[in-house]
Coordinates of C-alpha atoms and ligand atoms in Angstrom, one line a residue:
M1 CA 19.2 24.2 15.1
S2 CA 18.6 25.7 11.4
G3 CA 21.4 27.9 10.8
V4 CA 24.9 26.7 9.0
F5 CA 28.1 26.9 10.4
I6 CA 31.2 27.2 8.0
S7 CA 34.7 27.7 9.3
F8 CA 37.9 29.0 7.4
E9 CA 41.2 27.6 8.4
G10 CA 44.9 27.6 7.0
P11 CA 48.2 28.5 8.3
D12 CA 49.6 32.0 8.7
G13 CA 49.8 34.1 5.5
A14 CA 47.3 31.4 3.6
G15 CA 45.4 34.5 2.7
K16 CA 41.5 33.2 4.0
T17 CA 40.6 36.8 5.7
T18 CA 41.4 38.4 2.3
A19 CA 39.4 35.7 0.5
L20 CA 36.8 36.1 3.1
N21 CA 36.3 39.9 2.5
A22 CA 36.1 39.4 -1.1
V23 CA 33.5 36.6 -1.3
L24 CA 31.5 37.8 1.5
P25 CA 29.5 40.4 -0.5
E26 CA 28.9 38.1 -3.5
L27 CA 27.8 35.2 -1.2
Q28 CA 25.6 37.6 0.3
K29 CA 23.9 38.5 -2.6
R30 CA 23.2 35.1 -3.5
A31 CA 22.4 33.5 -0.3
K32 CA 18.5 32.6 1.1
K33 CA 19.6 33.5 4.7
E34 CA 21.7 36.6 6.1
I35 CA 25.4 35.7 6.4
V36 CA 26.9 36.7 9.6
A37 CA 31.1 36.9 9.6
T38 CA 33.2 36.3 12.7
R39 CA 36.6 35.5 13.8
E40 CA 38.7 33.6 16.3
P41 CA 40.8 34.3 18.7
G42 CA 38.2 37.0 19.3
G43 CA 34.8 37.6 17.8
S44 CA 32.9 39.2 21.0
P45 CA 34.0 41.6 23.7
I46 CA 35.4 39.0 26.3
A47 CA 36.7 36.9 23.7
E48 CA 38.6 40.1 22.1
K49 CA 40.2 40.6 25.4
I50 CA 41.5 37.3 25.5
R51 CA 42.8 37.6 22.2
D52 CA 45.0 40.5 23.3
L53 CA 46.2 38.5 26.2
I54 CA 47.2 35.6 23.8
L55 CA 48.9 37.7 21.1
D56 CA 50.8 40.3 22.8
V57 CA 54.4 40.0 22.2
K58 CA 55.1 41.0 25.8
N59 CA 53.7 37.8 27.2
L60 CA 56.8 35.6 25.9
E61 CA 56.6 33.6 29.0
M62 CA 53.1 32.3 28.3
D63 CA 53.2 28.4 28.9
D64 CA 51.8 26.5 26.1
R65 CA 49.1 24.7 27.7
T66 CA 48.1 28.1 29.2
E67 CA 47.8 29.3 25.7
A68 CA 45.9 26.3 24.7
L69 CA 43.4 26.9 27.4
L70 CA 43.1 30.5 26.6
Y71 CA 42.2 30.0 23.0
A72 CA 39.4 27.2 24.1
A73 CA 38.2 29.9 26.7
Q74 CA 37.7 32.5 23.9
R75 CA 36.3 29.8 21.9
R76 CA 33.7 28.9 24.4
Q77 CA 32.7 32.7 24.9
H78 CA 32.5 33.3 21.1
L79 CA 30.5 30.5 20.7
I80 CA 27.8 31.2 23.4
D81 CA 28.0 35.1 22.4
I82 CA 28.1 34.7 18.5
I83 CA 27.9 31.3 17.2
L84 CA 25.0 29.6 18.7
P85 CA 22.6 32.8 18.9
N86 CA 23.1 33.1 15.1
L87 CA 22.7 29.6 14.1
E88 CA 19.7 29.6 16.1
A89 CA 18.3 32.4 14.3
D90 CA 18.6 30.6 11.2
K91 CA 21.6 32.3 9.9
I92 CA 25.0 31.5 7.9
V93 CA 28.0 31.8 10.1
I94 CA 30.9 31.9 8.6
S95 CA 34.1 32.1 11.5
D96 CA 37.4 33.0 10.4
R97 CA 39.1 30.2 12.5
F98 CA 37.7 27.8 15.0
V99 CA 38.4 24.3 16.6
D100 CA 40.8 23.1 14.1
S101 CA 43.3 26.2 14.5
S102 CA 43.8 25.0 18.0
I103 CA 44.4 21.3 17.0
A104 CA 47.0 22.7 14.4
Y105 CA 48.7 25.1 16.2
Q106 CA 48.4 24.1 20.0
G107 CA 48.4 20.6 19.3
G108 CA 50.7 20.2 16.0
G109 CA 52.9 23.5 16.1
R110 CA 53.5 23.5 19.8
Q111 CA 53.5 19.9 20.2
I112 CA 51.2 19.5 23.2
G113 CA 49.4 16.8 21.2
V114 CA 46.1 16.4 19.1
D115 CA 44.4 14.3 21.7
A116 CA 45.1 16.8 24.4
V117 CA 44.2 19.8 22.7
T118 CA 40.7 18.2 21.1
S119 CA 39.8 17.1 24.7
I120 CA 40.0 20.9 26.4
N121 CA 38.1 21.9 23.0
D122 CA 35.4 19.1 23.5
F123 CA 34.6 20.6 27.0
A124 CA 34.6 24.3 25.0
I125 CA 32.1 23.4 22.1
E126 CA 30.2 20.6 23.5
G127 CA 29.9 19.0 20.0
T128 CA 29.2 22.3 18.0
M129 CA 31.4 21.7 14.8
P130 CA 31.3 23.5 11.3
E131 CA 29.4 21.7 8.4
L132 CA 31.8 22.8 6.2
T133 CA 35.4 23.8 6.7
V134 CA 37.2 25.6 3.6
Y135 CA 40.8 25.1 4.3
F136 CA 43.4 27.4 2.9
D137 CA 46.5 25.4 2.0
V138 CA 49.8 27.1 1.3
P139 CA 53.8 26.2 1.8
S140 CA 54.7 27.4 5.1
E141 CA 57.7 29.3 3.1
V142 CA 55.0 31.0 1.0
G143 CA 52.7 32.1 3.8
L144 CA 55.6 33.4 6.1
D145 CA 56.8 35.6 3.3
R146 CA 53.5 37.2 2.4
I147 CA 53.4 37.9 6.2
K148 CA 56.6 39.7 6.3
S149 CA 56.1 41.4 2.9
N150 CA 52.3 42.4 3.8
R151 CA 53.0 43.8 7.8
S152 CA 56.6 45.0 7.5
G153 CA 57.8 44.0 10.9
T154 CA 54.6 44.1 12.9
E155 CA 54.4 40.2 13.2
D156 CA 52.1 38.7 16.3
R157 CA 53.7 36.6 18.7
L158 CA 52.5 33.3 16.9
E159 CA 53.6 34.8 13.6
K160 CA 57.3 35.1 15.2
E161 CA 57.6 31.3 15.6
K162 CA 60.3 29.7 13.2
I163 CA 59.7 27.7 10.0
E164 CA 59.4 24.1 11.6
F165 CA 56.8 25.5 13.8
H166 CA 54.6 26.6 11.0
Q167 CA 55.3 23.1 9.0
R168 CA 54.2 21.1 11.9
V169 CA 51.0 23.5 12.0
R170 CA 50.4 22.6 8.2
D171 CA 51.0 19.2 8.6
T172 CA 48.6 18.6 11.5
Y173 CA 46.2 20.5 9.1
M174 CA 46.7 17.9 6.3
K175 CA 46.1 15.0 8.8
L176 CA 43.0 16.7 10.0
Q177 CA 41.8 16.5 6.4
E178 CA 42.7 13.2 5.7
Q179 CA 40.6 12.2 8.7
S180 CA 37.6 14.5 7.5
P181 CA 37.6 14.9 4.1
D182 CA 33.9 15.5 3.7
R183 CA 33.9 18.4 6.1
I184 CA 37.2 19.8 5.6
Q185 CA 37.7 21.0 1.8
V186 CA 41.2 22.0 0.3
I187 CA 41.5 25.5 -1.5
N188 CA 45.0 25.8 -3.1
A189 CA 45.7 29.3 -1.4
N190 CA 49.0 29.4 -3.5
Q191 CA 47.6 31.2 -6.5
D192 CA 46.4 34.8 -7.1
T193 CA 43.9 36.3 -4.7
L194 CA 41.2 36.6 -7.3
Q195 CA 41.3 32.8 -8.3
V196 CA 41.4 31.9 -4.7
A197 CA 38.5 34.0 -4.1
Q198 CA 36.5 32.1 -7.1
D199 CA 37.4 28.9 -5.8
V200 CA 36.0 29.4 -2.4
L201 CA 32.8 30.9 -3.9
E202 CA 32.4 27.7 -5.9
L203 CA 33.0 25.4 -3.2
I204 CA 30.7 27.1 -0.9
I205 CA 27.7 27.2 -3.4
T206 CA 28.1 23.7 -4.5
K207 CA 28.4 22.2 -0.8
F208 CA 25.1 24.0 -0.1
P209 CA 23.3 24.4 -3.4
N210 CA 19.7 24.8 -1.7
L211 CA 21.0 27.9 0.3
F212 CA 22.1 30.1 -2.6
N213 CA 20.3 31.6 -5.8
Ligands
TYD301 P1 45.3 36.8 13.6 O1 45.8 38.2 13.5 O2 43.7 36.7 13.5 O3 45.9 35.7 12.2 P2 45.2 35.5 11.1 O4 44.6 36.1 10.1 O5 46.2 34.3 10.3 O6 44.0 34.6 11.7 O7 45.9 36.0 14.3 C1 45.3 34.7 14.9 C2 46.5 33.6 15.3 O8 46.5 33.0 16.6 C3 47.3 32.9 14.3 O9 48.6 33.0 14.4 C4 46.7 31.8 14.6 C5 46.8 31.8 15.9 N1 45.4 30.7 16.7 C6 46.1 29.6 17.4 O10 47.2 29.6 17.4 N2 45.1 28.5 18.0 C7 43.7 29.0 17.8 O11 42.8 28.3 18.2 C8 43.7 30.2 17.0 C9 41.9 30.5 16.8 C10 44.4 31.1 16.4

Protein backbone atom coordinates (compact mmCIF):
# COMPACT_ATOMS: atom_id res chain seq x y z
CA MET A 1 0.00 0.00 0.00
CA SER A 2 1.49 3.34 -1.01
CA GLY A 3 -0.67 6.05 0.64
CA VAL A 4 -0.12 7.59 4.04
CA PHE A 5 -2.55 7.25 6.92
CA ILE A 6 -2.73 9.97 9.60
CA SER A 7 -5.22 10.24 12.47
CA PHE A 8 -6.20 13.17 14.68
CA GLU A 9 -7.10 12.34 18.26
CA GLY A 10 -8.02 14.08 21.48
CA PRO A 11 -10.63 14.60 24.14
CA ASP A 12 -13.85 16.50 23.48
CA GLY A 13 -13.26 20.23 23.06
CA ALA A 14 -9.58 19.82 22.15
CA GLY A 15 -10.18 21.69 18.89
CA LYS A 16 -8.85 19.00 16.55
CA THR A 17 -11.63 19.42 13.97
CA THR A 18 -11.08 23.20 13.88
CA ALA A 19 -7.34 22.64 13.47
CA LEU A 20 -7.90 20.05 10.74
CA ASN A 21 -10.07 22.46 8.76
CA ALA A 22 -7.49 25.21 9.24
CA VAL A 23 -4.45 23.19 8.06
CA LEU A 24 -6.04 21.23 5.21
CA PRO A 25 -5.82 23.93 2.49
CA GLU A 26 -2.15 24.64 3.27
CA LEU A 27 -1.28 20.93 3.50
CA GLN A 28 -3.01 20.25 0.20
CA LYS A 29 -1.18 23.15 -1.46
CA ARG A 30 2.18 21.72 -0.44
CA ALA A 31 1.45 17.98 -0.68
CA LYS A 32 2.76 15.82 -3.51
CA LYS A 33 -0.23 13.47 -3.13
CA GLU A 34 -3.94 14.17 -2.89
CA ILE A 35 -5.32 14.47 0.65
CA VAL A 36 -8.61 12.88 1.70
CA ALA A 37 -10.08 14.08 4.99
CA THR A 38 -12.56 11.86 6.76
CA ARG A 39 -13.95 11.31 10.25
CA GLU A 40 -15.18 8.85 12.84
CA PRO A 41 -17.68 7.93 13.97
CA GLY A 42 -18.97 7.95 10.41
CA GLY A 43 -17.14 8.79 7.23
CA SER A 44 -19.21 6.62 4.87
CA PRO A 45 -22.99 6.13 4.49
CA ILE A 46 -23.38 2.97 6.61
CA ALA A 47 -20.87 4.22 9.18
CA GLU A 48 -22.78 7.54 9.44
CA LYS A 49 -25.97 5.59 10.22
CA ILE A 50 -24.17 3.78 13.02
CA ARG A 51 -22.88 7.19 14.23
CA ASP A 52 -26.46 8.52 14.53
CA LEU A 53 -27.42 5.47 16.59
CA ILE A 54 -24.46 5.83 18.96
CA LEU A 55 -24.70 9.57 19.56
CA ASP A 56 -28.51 9.80 19.81
CA VAL A 57 -29.32 11.34 23.22
CA LYS A 58 -32.44 9.18 23.35
CA ASN A 59 -30.36 5.98 23.55
CA LEU A 60 -29.60 6.40 27.25
CA GLU A 61 -30.01 2.69 27.97
CA MET A 62 -27.27 1.67 25.52
CA ASP A 63 -25.00 -0.91 27.13
CA ASP A 64 -21.29 0.03 27.28
CA ARG A 65 -20.16 -3.04 25.37
CA THR A 66 -22.86 -2.50 22.75
CA GLU A 67 -21.47 1.02 22.32
CA ALA A 68 -17.91 -0.33 21.98
CA LEU A 69 -19.03 -2.89 19.38
CA LEU A 70 -20.90 -0.23 17.39
CA TYR A 71 -17.81 1.98 17.32
CA ALA A 72 -15.75 -0.99 16.13
CA ALA A 73 -18.43 -1.79 13.52
CA GLN A 74 -18.56 1.74 12.09
CA ARG A 75 -14.74 1.69 11.99
CA ARG A 76 -14.69 -1.53 10.00
CA GLN A 77 -17.12 -0.11 7.44
CA HIS A 78 -15.24 3.21 7.26
CA LEU A 79 -11.97 1.34 6.74
CA ILE A 80 -13.40 -0.73 3.88
CA ASP A 81 -15.33 2.12 2.20
CA ILE A 82 -12.91 5.03 2.57
CA ILE A 83 -9.56 4.44 4.26
CA LEU A 84 -8.22 1.39 2.42
CA PRO A 85 -9.37 2.36 -1.12
CA ASN A 86 -7.76 5.79 -0.78
CA LEU A 87 -4.52 4.38 0.64
CA GLU A 88 -4.45 1.93 -2.25
CA ALA A 89 -4.93 4.90 -4.60
CA ASP A 90 -1.74 6.46 -3.14
CA LYS A 91 -3.49 9.27 -1.27
CA ILE A 92 -2.89 10.83 2.14
CA VAL A 93 -5.84 9.90 4.35
CA ILE A 94 -6.42 12.06 7.43
CA SER A 95 -9.07 10.70 9.77
CA ASP A 96 -10.55 12.84 12.52
CA ARG A 97 -10.49 10.02 15.15
CA PHE A 98 -9.66 6.34 14.69
CA VAL A 99 -8.94 3.35 16.94
CA ASP A 100 -7.27 5.29 19.80
CA SER A 101 -10.64 7.02 20.41
CA SER A 102 -12.23 3.67 21.25
CA ILE A 103 -9.40 2.67 23.54
CA ALA A 104 -9.52 6.04 25.35
CA TYR A 105 -13.34 6.50 25.50
CA GLN A 106 -14.67 2.95 25.79
CA GLY A 107 -11.57 1.31 27.31
CA GLY A 108 -10.70 4.15 29.73
CA GLY A 109 -13.75 6.41 29.95
CA ARG A 110 -16.35 3.63 30.16
CA GLN A 111 -13.87 1.39 32.02
CA ILE A 112 -14.42 -1.64 29.78
CA GLY A 113 -10.63 -2.01 29.80
CA VAL A 114 -7.92 -1.31 27.27
CA ASP A 115 -7.32 -5.00 26.43
CA ALA A 116 -10.98 -5.85 25.73
CA VAL A 117 -11.49 -2.81 23.51
CA THR A 118 -8.19 -3.37 21.73
CA SER A 119 -9.17 -6.95 20.91
CA ILE A 120 -12.54 -6.11 19.28
CA ASN A 121 -10.82 -3.37 17.31
CA ASP A 122 -8.05 -5.71 16.19
CA PHE A 123 -10.83 -7.78 14.61
CA ALA A 124 -12.21 -4.66 12.90
CA ILE A 125 -9.01 -3.11 11.54
CA GLU A 126 -6.90 -6.20 10.75
CA GLY A 127 -3.64 -4.37 11.35
CA THR A 128 -4.27 -1.08 9.54
CA MET A 129 -2.83 1.62 11.82
CA PRO A 130 -1.97 5.28 11.22
CA GLU A 131 1.68 6.10 10.55
CA LEU A 132 1.19 9.31 12.52
CA THR A 133 -1.38 10.19 15.16
CA VAL A 134 -1.63 13.86 16.07
CA TYR A 135 -2.85 13.94 19.66
CA PHE A 136 -4.44 17.21 20.83
CA ASP A 137 -3.91 17.44 24.55
CA VAL A 138 -6.05 19.73 26.66
CA PRO A 139 -7.05 19.65 30.35
CA SER A 140 -10.54 18.13 30.70
CA GLU A 141 -12.00 21.27 32.34
CA VAL A 142 -10.80 23.44 29.45
CA GLY A 143 -12.22 21.02 26.85
CA LEU A 144 -15.60 20.82 28.55
CA ASP A 145 -15.80 24.61 28.99
CA ARG A 146 -15.13 25.02 25.27
CA ILE A 147 -17.95 22.62 24.37
CA LYS A 148 -20.39 24.43 26.64
CA SER A 149 -19.56 27.87 25.30
CA ASN A 150 -19.44 26.77 21.65
CA ARG A 151 -22.61 24.75 21.40
CA SER A 152 -24.93 26.20 24.06
CA GLY A 153 -26.79 23.12 25.27
CA THR A 154 -26.58 20.80 22.27
CA GLU A 155 -24.12 18.28 23.65
CA ASP A 156 -24.33 14.69 22.36
CA ARG A 157 -24.60 11.59 24.55
CA LEU A 158 -20.86 11.30 25.17
CA GLU A 159 -20.30 14.97 25.78
CA LYS A 160 -22.89 14.85 28.57
CA GLU A 161 -20.64 12.57 30.63
CA LYS A 162 -19.20 13.88 33.88
CA ILE A 163 -15.74 15.39 34.30
CA GLU A 164 -14.34 12.13 35.78
CA PHE A 165 -15.21 10.30 32.56
CA HIS A 166 -13.35 12.87 30.49
CA GLN A 167 -10.37 12.72 32.83
CA ARG A 168 -10.17 8.95 32.39
CA VAL A 169 -10.31 9.48 28.61
CA ARG A 170 -7.39 11.90 28.77
CA ASP A 171 -5.37 9.66 31.12
CA THR A 172 -5.80 6.74 28.71
CA TYR A 173 -4.71 8.84 25.73
CA MET A 174 -1.59 9.84 27.66
CA LYS A 175 -0.79 6.21 28.48
CA LEU A 176 -1.20 5.26 24.81
CA GLN A 177 1.14 8.11 23.90
CA GLU A 178 3.78 6.85 26.34
CA GLN A 179 3.51 3.37 24.80
CA SER A 180 3.79 4.60 21.18
CA PRO A 181 5.79 7.85 21.31
CA ASP A 182 6.88 7.59 17.67
CA ARG A 183 3.41 7.19 16.25
CA ILE A 184 1.50 9.42 18.69
CA GLN A 185 2.84 12.99 18.72
CA VAL A 186 1.44 15.53 21.18
CA ILE A 187 0.11 18.97 20.31
CA ASN A 188 -0.51 21.43 23.14
CA ALA A 189 -4.15 22.26 22.36
CA ASN A 190 -4.42 24.68 25.28
CA GLN A 191 -3.26 27.58 23.08
CA ASP A 192 -5.05 29.86 20.65
CA THR A 193 -6.36 28.20 17.51
CA LEU A 194 -3.87 29.87 15.19
CA GLN A 195 -0.89 28.60 17.20
CA VAL A 196 -2.38 25.10 17.40
CA ALA A 197 -2.86 25.03 13.60
CA GLN A 198 0.72 26.19 13.05
CA ASP A 199 2.07 23.48 15.38
CA VAL A 200 0.02 20.81 13.56
CA LEU A 201 1.26 21.92 10.15
CA GLU A 202 4.87 21.88 11.29
CA LEU A 203 4.48 18.49 12.95
CA ILE A 204 3.04 16.80 9.84
CA ILE A 205 5.52 18.36 7.43
CA THR A 206 8.48 17.50 9.68
CA LYS A 207 7.31 13.90 10.04
CA PHE A 208 6.91 13.41 6.27
CA PRO A 209 9.45 15.76 4.64
CA ASN A 210 9.33 13.88 1.31
CA LEU A 211 5.56 14.24 0.99
CA PHE A 212 5.48 18.04 0.96
CA ASN A 213 7.07 20.85 -1.04
P1 LIG B 1 -18.10 14.19 17.40
O1 LIG B 1 -19.27 15.10 17.38
O2 LIG B 1 -17.55 13.70 16.10
O3 LIG B 1 -17.00 14.84 18.30
P2 LIG B 1 -15.51 15.30 18.06
O4 LIG B 1 -15.60 16.55 17.26
O5 LIG B 1 -15.04 15.50 19.47
O6 LIG B 1 -14.77 14.19 17.35
O7 LIG B 1 -18.50 12.99 18.34
C1 LIG B 1 -17.70 11.94 18.53
C2 LIG B 1 -17.87 11.44 19.94
O8 LIG B 1 -17.72 10.03 19.93
C3 LIG B 1 -16.82 12.00 20.86
O9 LIG B 1 -17.38 12.30 22.12
C4 LIG B 1 -15.85 10.85 21.01
C5 LIG B 1 -16.71 9.65 20.84
N1 LIG B 1 -16.02 8.44 20.30
C6 LIG B 1 -15.89 7.32 21.11
O10 LIG B 1 -16.33 7.33 22.27
N2 LIG B 1 -15.28 6.21 20.60
C7 LIG B 1 -14.82 6.14 19.34
O11 LIG B 1 -14.28 5.10 18.91
C8 LIG B 1 -14.96 7.31 18.50
C9 LIG B 1 -14.48 7.28 17.08
C10 LIG B 1 -15.58 8.43 19.02
